[in-house]
Coordinates of C-alpha atoms and ligand atoms in Angstrom, one line a residue:
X1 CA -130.9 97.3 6.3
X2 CA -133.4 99.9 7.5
X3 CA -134.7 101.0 3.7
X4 CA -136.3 104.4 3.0
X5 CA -137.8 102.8 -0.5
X6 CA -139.6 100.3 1.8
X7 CA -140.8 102.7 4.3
X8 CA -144.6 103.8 4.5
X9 CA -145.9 107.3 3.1
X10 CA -148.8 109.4 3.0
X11 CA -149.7 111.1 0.0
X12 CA -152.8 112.9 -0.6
X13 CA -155.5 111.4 1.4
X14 CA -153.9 107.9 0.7
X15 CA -151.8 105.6 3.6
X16 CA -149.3 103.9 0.8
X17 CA -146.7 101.3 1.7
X18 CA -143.5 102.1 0.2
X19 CA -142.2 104.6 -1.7
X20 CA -141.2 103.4 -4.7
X21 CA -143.6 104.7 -7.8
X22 CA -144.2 103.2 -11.4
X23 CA -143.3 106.1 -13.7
X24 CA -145.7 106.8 -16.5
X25 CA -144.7 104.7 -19.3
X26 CA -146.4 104.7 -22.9
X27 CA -146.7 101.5 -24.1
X28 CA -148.5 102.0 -27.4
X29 CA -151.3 98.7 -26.6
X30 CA -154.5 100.8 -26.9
X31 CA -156.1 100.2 -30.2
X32 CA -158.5 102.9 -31.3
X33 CA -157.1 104.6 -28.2
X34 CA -159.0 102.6 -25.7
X35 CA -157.4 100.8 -23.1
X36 CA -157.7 97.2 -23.0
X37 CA -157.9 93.8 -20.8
X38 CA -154.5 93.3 -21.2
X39 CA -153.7 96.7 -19.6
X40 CA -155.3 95.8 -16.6
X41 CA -153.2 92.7 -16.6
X42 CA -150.0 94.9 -17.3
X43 CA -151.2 97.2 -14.2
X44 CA -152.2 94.9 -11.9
X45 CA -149.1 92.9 -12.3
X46 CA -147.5 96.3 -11.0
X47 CA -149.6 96.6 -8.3
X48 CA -147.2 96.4 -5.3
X49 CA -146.1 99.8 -6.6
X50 CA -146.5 102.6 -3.5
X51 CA -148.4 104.1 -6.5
X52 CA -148.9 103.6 -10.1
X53 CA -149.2 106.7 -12.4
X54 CA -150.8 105.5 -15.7
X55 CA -149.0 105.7 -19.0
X56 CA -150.0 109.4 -20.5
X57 CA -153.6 109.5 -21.6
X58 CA -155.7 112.0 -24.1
X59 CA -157.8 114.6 -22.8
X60 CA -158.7 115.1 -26.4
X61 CA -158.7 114.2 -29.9
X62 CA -156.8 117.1 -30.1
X63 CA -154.4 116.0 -27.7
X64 CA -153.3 112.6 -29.6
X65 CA -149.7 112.4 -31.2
X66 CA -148.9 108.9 -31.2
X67 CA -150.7 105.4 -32.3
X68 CA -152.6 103.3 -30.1
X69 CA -152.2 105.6 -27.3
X70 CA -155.4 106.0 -24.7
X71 CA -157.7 108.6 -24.3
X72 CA -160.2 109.3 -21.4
X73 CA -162.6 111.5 -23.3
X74 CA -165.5 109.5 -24.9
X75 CA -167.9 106.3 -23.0
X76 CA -166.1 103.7 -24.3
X77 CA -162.1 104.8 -23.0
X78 CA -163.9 105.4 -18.9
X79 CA -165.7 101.5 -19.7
X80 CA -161.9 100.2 -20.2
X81 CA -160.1 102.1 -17.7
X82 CA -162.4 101.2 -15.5
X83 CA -161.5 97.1 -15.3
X84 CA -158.2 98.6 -15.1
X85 CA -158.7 101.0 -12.1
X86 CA -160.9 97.9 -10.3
X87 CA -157.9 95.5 -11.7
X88 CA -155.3 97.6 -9.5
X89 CA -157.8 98.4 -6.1
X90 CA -158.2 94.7 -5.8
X91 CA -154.7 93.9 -5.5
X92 CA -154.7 96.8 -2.9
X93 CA -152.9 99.0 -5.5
X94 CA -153.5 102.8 -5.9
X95 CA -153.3 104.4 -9.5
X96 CA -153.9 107.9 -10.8
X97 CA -154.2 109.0 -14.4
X98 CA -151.7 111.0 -16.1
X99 CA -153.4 113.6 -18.7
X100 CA -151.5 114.5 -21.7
X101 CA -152.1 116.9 -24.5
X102 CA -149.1 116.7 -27.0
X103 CA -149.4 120.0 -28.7
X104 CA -146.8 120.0 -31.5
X105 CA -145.9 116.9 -31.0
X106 CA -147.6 115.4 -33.4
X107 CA -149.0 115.3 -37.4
X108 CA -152.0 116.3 -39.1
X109 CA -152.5 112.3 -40.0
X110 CA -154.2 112.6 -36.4
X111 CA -156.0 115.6 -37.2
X112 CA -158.2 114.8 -40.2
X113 CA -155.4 116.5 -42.0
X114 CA -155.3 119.6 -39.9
X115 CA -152.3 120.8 -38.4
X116 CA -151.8 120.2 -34.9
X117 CA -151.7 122.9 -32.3
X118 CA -149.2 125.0 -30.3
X119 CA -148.5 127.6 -28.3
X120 CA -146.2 129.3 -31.4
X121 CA -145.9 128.3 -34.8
X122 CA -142.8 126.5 -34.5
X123 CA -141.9 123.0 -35.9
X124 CA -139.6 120.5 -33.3
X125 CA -136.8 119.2 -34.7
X126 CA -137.5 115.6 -35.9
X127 CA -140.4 112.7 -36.9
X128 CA -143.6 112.1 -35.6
X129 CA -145.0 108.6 -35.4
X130 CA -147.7 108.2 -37.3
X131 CA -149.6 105.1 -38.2
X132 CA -148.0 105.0 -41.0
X133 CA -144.5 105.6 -39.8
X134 CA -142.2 108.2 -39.1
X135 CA -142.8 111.6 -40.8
X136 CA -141.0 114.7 -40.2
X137 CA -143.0 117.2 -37.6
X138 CA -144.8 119.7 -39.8
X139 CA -145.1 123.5 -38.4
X140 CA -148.3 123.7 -35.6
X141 CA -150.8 126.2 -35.8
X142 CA -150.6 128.4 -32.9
X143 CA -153.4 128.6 -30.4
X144 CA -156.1 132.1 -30.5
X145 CA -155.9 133.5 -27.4
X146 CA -159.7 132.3 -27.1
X147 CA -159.0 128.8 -27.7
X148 CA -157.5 128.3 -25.2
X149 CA -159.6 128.4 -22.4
X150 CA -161.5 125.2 -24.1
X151 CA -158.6 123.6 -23.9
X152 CA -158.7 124.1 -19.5
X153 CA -162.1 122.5 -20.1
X154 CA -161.5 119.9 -21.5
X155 CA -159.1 119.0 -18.8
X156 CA -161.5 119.4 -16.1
X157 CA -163.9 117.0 -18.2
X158 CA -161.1 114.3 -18.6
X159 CA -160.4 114.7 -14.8
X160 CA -164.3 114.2 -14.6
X161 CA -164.1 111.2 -16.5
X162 CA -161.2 109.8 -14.4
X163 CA -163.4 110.1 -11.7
X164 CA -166.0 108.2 -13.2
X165 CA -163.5 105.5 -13.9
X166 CA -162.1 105.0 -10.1
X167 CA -158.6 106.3 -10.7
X168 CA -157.2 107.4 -6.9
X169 CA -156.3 110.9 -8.6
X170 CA -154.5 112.6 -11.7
X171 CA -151.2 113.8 -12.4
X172 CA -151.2 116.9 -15.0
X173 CA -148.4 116.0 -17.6
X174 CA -146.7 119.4 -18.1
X175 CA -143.2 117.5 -18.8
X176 CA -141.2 116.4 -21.7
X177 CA -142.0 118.5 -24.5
X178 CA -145.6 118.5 -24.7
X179 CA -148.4 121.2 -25.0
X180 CA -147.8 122.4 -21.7
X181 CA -144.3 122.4 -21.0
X182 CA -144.3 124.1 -24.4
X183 CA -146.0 126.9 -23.1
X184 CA -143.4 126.9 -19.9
X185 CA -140.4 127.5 -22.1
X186 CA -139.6 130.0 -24.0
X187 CA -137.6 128.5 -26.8
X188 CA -141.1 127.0 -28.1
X189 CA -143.3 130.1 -26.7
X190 CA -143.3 133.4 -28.5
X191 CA -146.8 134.7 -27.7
X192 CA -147.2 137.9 -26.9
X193 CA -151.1 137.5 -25.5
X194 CA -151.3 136.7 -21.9
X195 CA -149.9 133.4 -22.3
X196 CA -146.3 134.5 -23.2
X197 CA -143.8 136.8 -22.6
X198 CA -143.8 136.8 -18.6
X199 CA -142.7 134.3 -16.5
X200 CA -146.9 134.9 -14.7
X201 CA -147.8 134.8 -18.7
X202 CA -145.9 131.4 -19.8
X203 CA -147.2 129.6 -16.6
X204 CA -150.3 130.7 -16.7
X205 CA -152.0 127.8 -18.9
X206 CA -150.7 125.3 -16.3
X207 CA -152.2 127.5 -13.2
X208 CA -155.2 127.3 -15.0
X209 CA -155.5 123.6 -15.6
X210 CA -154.7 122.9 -11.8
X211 CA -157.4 124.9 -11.4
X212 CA -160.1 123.7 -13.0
X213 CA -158.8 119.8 -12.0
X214 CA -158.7 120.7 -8.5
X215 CA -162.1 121.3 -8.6
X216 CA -162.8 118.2 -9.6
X217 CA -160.9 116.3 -7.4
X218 CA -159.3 118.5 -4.7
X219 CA -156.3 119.7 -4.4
X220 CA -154.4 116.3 -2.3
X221 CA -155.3 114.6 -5.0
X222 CA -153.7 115.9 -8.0
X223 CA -150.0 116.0 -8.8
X224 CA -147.9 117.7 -11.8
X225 CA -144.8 116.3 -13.4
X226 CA -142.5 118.8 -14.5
X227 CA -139.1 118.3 -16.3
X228 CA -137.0 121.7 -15.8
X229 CA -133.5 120.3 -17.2
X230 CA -135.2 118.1 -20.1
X231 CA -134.4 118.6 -24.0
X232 CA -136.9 115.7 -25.1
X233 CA -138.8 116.6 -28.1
X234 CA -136.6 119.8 -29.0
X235 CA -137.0 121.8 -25.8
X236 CA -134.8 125.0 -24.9
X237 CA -135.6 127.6 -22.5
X238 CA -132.8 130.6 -22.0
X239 CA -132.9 130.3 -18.3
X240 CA -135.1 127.6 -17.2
X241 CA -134.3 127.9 -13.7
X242 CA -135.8 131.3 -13.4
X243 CA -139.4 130.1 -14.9
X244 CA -139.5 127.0 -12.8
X245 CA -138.4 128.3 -9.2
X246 CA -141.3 131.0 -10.3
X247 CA -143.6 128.0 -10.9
X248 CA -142.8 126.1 -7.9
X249 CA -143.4 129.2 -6.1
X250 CA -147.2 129.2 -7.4
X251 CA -147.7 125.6 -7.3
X252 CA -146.8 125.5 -3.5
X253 CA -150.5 127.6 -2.9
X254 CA -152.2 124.7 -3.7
X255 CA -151.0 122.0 -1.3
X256 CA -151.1 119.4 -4.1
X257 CA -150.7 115.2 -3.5
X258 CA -147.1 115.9 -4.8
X259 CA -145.0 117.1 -7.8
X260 CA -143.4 114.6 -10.1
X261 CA -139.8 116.0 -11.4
X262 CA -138.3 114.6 -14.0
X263 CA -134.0 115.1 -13.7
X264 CA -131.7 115.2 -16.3
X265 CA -131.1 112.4 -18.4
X266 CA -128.4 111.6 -19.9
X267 CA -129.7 112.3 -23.3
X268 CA -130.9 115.7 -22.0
X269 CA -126.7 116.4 -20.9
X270 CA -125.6 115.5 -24.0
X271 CA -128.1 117.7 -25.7
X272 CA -126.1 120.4 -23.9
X273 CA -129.1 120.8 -21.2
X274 CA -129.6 123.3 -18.7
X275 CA -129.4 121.2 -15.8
X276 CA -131.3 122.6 -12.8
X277 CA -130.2 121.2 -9.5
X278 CA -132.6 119.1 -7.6
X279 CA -131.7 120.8 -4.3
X280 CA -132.8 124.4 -5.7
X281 CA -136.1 122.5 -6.9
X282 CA -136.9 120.8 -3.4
X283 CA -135.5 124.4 -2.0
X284 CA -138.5 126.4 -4.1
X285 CA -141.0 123.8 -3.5
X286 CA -142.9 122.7 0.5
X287 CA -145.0 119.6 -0.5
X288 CA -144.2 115.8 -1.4
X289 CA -141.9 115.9 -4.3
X290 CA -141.3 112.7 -6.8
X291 CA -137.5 112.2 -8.1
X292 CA -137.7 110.2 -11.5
X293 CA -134.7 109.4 -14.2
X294 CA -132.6 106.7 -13.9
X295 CA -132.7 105.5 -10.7
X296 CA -131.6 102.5 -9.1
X297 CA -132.2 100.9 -5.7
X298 CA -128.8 102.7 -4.9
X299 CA -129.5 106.0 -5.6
X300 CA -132.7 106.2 -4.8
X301 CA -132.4 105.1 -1.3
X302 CA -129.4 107.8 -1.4
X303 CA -131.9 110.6 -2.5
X304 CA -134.2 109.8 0.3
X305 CA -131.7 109.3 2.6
X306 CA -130.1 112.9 1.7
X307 CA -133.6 114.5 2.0
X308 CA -133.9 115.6 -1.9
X309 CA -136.9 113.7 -2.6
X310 CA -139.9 111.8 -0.6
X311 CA -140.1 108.9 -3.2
X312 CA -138.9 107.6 -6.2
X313 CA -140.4 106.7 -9.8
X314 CA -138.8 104.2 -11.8
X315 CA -139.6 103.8 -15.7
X316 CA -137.9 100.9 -17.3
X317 CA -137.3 99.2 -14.5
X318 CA -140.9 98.5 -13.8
X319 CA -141.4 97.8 -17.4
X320 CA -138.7 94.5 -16.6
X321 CA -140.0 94.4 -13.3
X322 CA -143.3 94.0 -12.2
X323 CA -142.5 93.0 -8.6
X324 CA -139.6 95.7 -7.9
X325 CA -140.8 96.3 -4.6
X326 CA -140.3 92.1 -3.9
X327 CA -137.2 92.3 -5.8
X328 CA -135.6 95.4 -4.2
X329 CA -136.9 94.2 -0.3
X330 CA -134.7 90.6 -1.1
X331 CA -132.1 93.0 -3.5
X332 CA -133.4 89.9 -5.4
X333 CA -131.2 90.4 -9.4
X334 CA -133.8 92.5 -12.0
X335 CA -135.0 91.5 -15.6
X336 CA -133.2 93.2 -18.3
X337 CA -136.0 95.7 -20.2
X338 CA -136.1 95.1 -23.8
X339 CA -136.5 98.2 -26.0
X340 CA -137.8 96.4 -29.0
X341 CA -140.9 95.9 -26.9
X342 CA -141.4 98.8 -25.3
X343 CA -144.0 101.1 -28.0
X344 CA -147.1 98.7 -29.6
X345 CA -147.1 94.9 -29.6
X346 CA -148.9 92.7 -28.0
X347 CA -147.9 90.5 -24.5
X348 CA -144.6 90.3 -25.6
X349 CA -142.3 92.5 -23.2
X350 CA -145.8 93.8 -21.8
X351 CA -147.1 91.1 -19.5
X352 CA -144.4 88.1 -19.8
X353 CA -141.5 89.2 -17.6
X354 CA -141.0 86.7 -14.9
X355 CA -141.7 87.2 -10.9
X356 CA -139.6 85.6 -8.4
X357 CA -140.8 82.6 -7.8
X358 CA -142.1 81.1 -4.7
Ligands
FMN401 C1 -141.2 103.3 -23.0 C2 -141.3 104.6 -22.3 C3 -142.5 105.4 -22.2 C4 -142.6 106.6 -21.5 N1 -143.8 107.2 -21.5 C5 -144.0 108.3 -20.7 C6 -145.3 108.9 -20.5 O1 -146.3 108.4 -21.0 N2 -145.4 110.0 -19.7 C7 -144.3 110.5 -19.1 O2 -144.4 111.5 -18.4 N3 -143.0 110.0 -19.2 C8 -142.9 108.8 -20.0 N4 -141.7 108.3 -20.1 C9 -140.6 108.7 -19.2 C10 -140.5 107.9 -17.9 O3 -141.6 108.1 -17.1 C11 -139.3 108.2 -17.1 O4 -139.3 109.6 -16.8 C12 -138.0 107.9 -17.9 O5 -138.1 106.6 -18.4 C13 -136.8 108.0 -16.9 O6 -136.9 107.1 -15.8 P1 -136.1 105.7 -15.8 O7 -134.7 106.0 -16.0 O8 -136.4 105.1 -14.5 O9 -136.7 104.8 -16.9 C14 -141.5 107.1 -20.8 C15 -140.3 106.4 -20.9 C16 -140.2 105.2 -21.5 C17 -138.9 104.4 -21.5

């Protein structure tokens, strides 16, 4: 069977051979948040990927909001995801960095007991993990207008530093619930400084951030994942379809490497989501766009085939499967994921799941 997933693409700058992507996918392994040898095992495993985008990474103290998650702001954290970026390139893998601030989501046990920030002061709904368990969200402090511009450079620093660490590019997380897509939405932003209100106010911390990365790497290498329809980490938005097809519509000036969208879940449906169809998204945006959320083979050769989407990222599947492309080429059966594994731990449900055999 002639297979879209299997077919070559360009993306950015980079010649990659297939089109199946390894979603970002926090694994909770990085001690002292700094990644380890054992991620560049993990990665390089996963190297037949088309591309792998790197489980979400710190561009700040600031930014952390969950245990043993990496950063890429200080010496040590570039040292480590080096050997992972060196790791992936010589098994003729490409890999970019996905930069994460959390914003609310997460507790002042992070923070030297201060609160952590936000575009309003407005607690999610639900428990932080902390590293010393779950604790209910506390109410952020919301950001001074003049903070926030030190925020912008401290992403251009960490997409410095990913530089310096051989990553192929960066995607800017501005999905599930974090700091940026909490400045997207209006359910979580009430400002009424130049960062809220308007639809040019609410996206204007994103614009900004592209900015400043794409001068550090250029605009075909940089992508943003976005999740318009998703309820993770108490999102709302009264009309989310309005702000993104406005966002799209400013993201298309920059001829990115692609955007990364994130469709409903199931969980976001029964969370009584506002589900954005995927054909208004690819309508409102010109470049490479990324489908992710639940995909299998099937429907993800159906996606491309229907002309919704360019490639495909799939999450738990490559956490089972660390040669999907082999497996999907021979529609060879897949490991099972196991959940219990999937935050902290060690090998276990991290590096052990079985190839085909030769
Ligand atoms: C264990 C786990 C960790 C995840 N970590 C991240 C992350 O770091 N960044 C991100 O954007 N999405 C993250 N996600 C969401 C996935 O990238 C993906 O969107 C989601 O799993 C749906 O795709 P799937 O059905 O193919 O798994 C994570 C999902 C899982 C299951």
């Amino acid at each position: 069977m002639n297979s879209h997933l299997q077919t070559p693409i360009k993306i950015g700058p980079y010649h990659l051979p297939n089109r199946i992507v390894m979603a970002p996918l926090t694994r909770m392994r990085a001690p002292d948040n700094s990644p380890t040898d054992l991620m560049a095992i993990y990665y390089a495993q996963r190297a037949s990927a088309g591309l792998i985008i790197s489980e979400a990474t710190q561009i700040s103290p600031q930014g952390v909001g969950y245990p043993a998650t990496p950063g890429i702001h200080n010496e040590l954290q570039v040292a480590g995801w080096k050997k992972i970026t060196e790791a992936v390139h010589a098994k003729n893998g490409h890999i970019f960095l996905q930069l994460w601030h959390v914003g609310r989501i997460s507790h002042p046990d992070f923070h030297d007991g201060q609160l952590p920030v936000a575009p309003s002061a407005i607690a999610p709904d639900g428990f932080a993990v902390t590293p010393h368990g779950m604790k209910p969200f506390v109410t952020p402090r919301a950001l001074e207008t003049d903070e926030i511009q030190g925020i912008v450079e401290n992403y251009r620093q960490a997409a410095k530093n990913a530089l310096d660490a051989g990553f192929d590019g960066i995607e800017i997380h501005s999905a599930n619930g974090y700091l940026l897509d909490q400045f997207l939405r209006d359910g979580t932003n009430k400002r009424t400084d130049r960062y809220g209100g308007t639809l040019e106010n609410r996206a204007r911390f994103l614009l900004e951030v592209t900015e400043a990365v794409v001068t550090v790497w250029g605009s075909e290498r940089v992508g943003i994942r976005l999740s318009p329809s998703g309820t993770f980490n108490d999102m709302t938005d009264s009309d989310p379809e309005t702000i993104f097809v406005y966002l799209l519509g400013q993201l298309n000036r920059f001829g990115l490497a692609y955007l990364h969208i994130v469709d409903a879940l199931e969980s976001d449906i029964r969370h009584g989501a506002n589900v954005i169809n995927l054909e208004v998204l690819r309508k409102a945006y010109n470049g490479t766009l990324i489908v992710c959320g639940g995909y299998d083979q099937t429907r993800a050769e159906q996606v491309i085939a229907q002309g919704m989407a360019d490639a495909v990222a799939f999450g738990q599947l490559y956490i089972a499967n660390p040669d999907l492309v082999e497996r999907f080429k021979l529609n060879a059966p897949l490991n099972e994921p196991d959940p219990v594994t999937f935050y902290g731990g060690n090998e276990k449900g991290y590096t052990d799941y079985p190839v085909l055999t030769d």
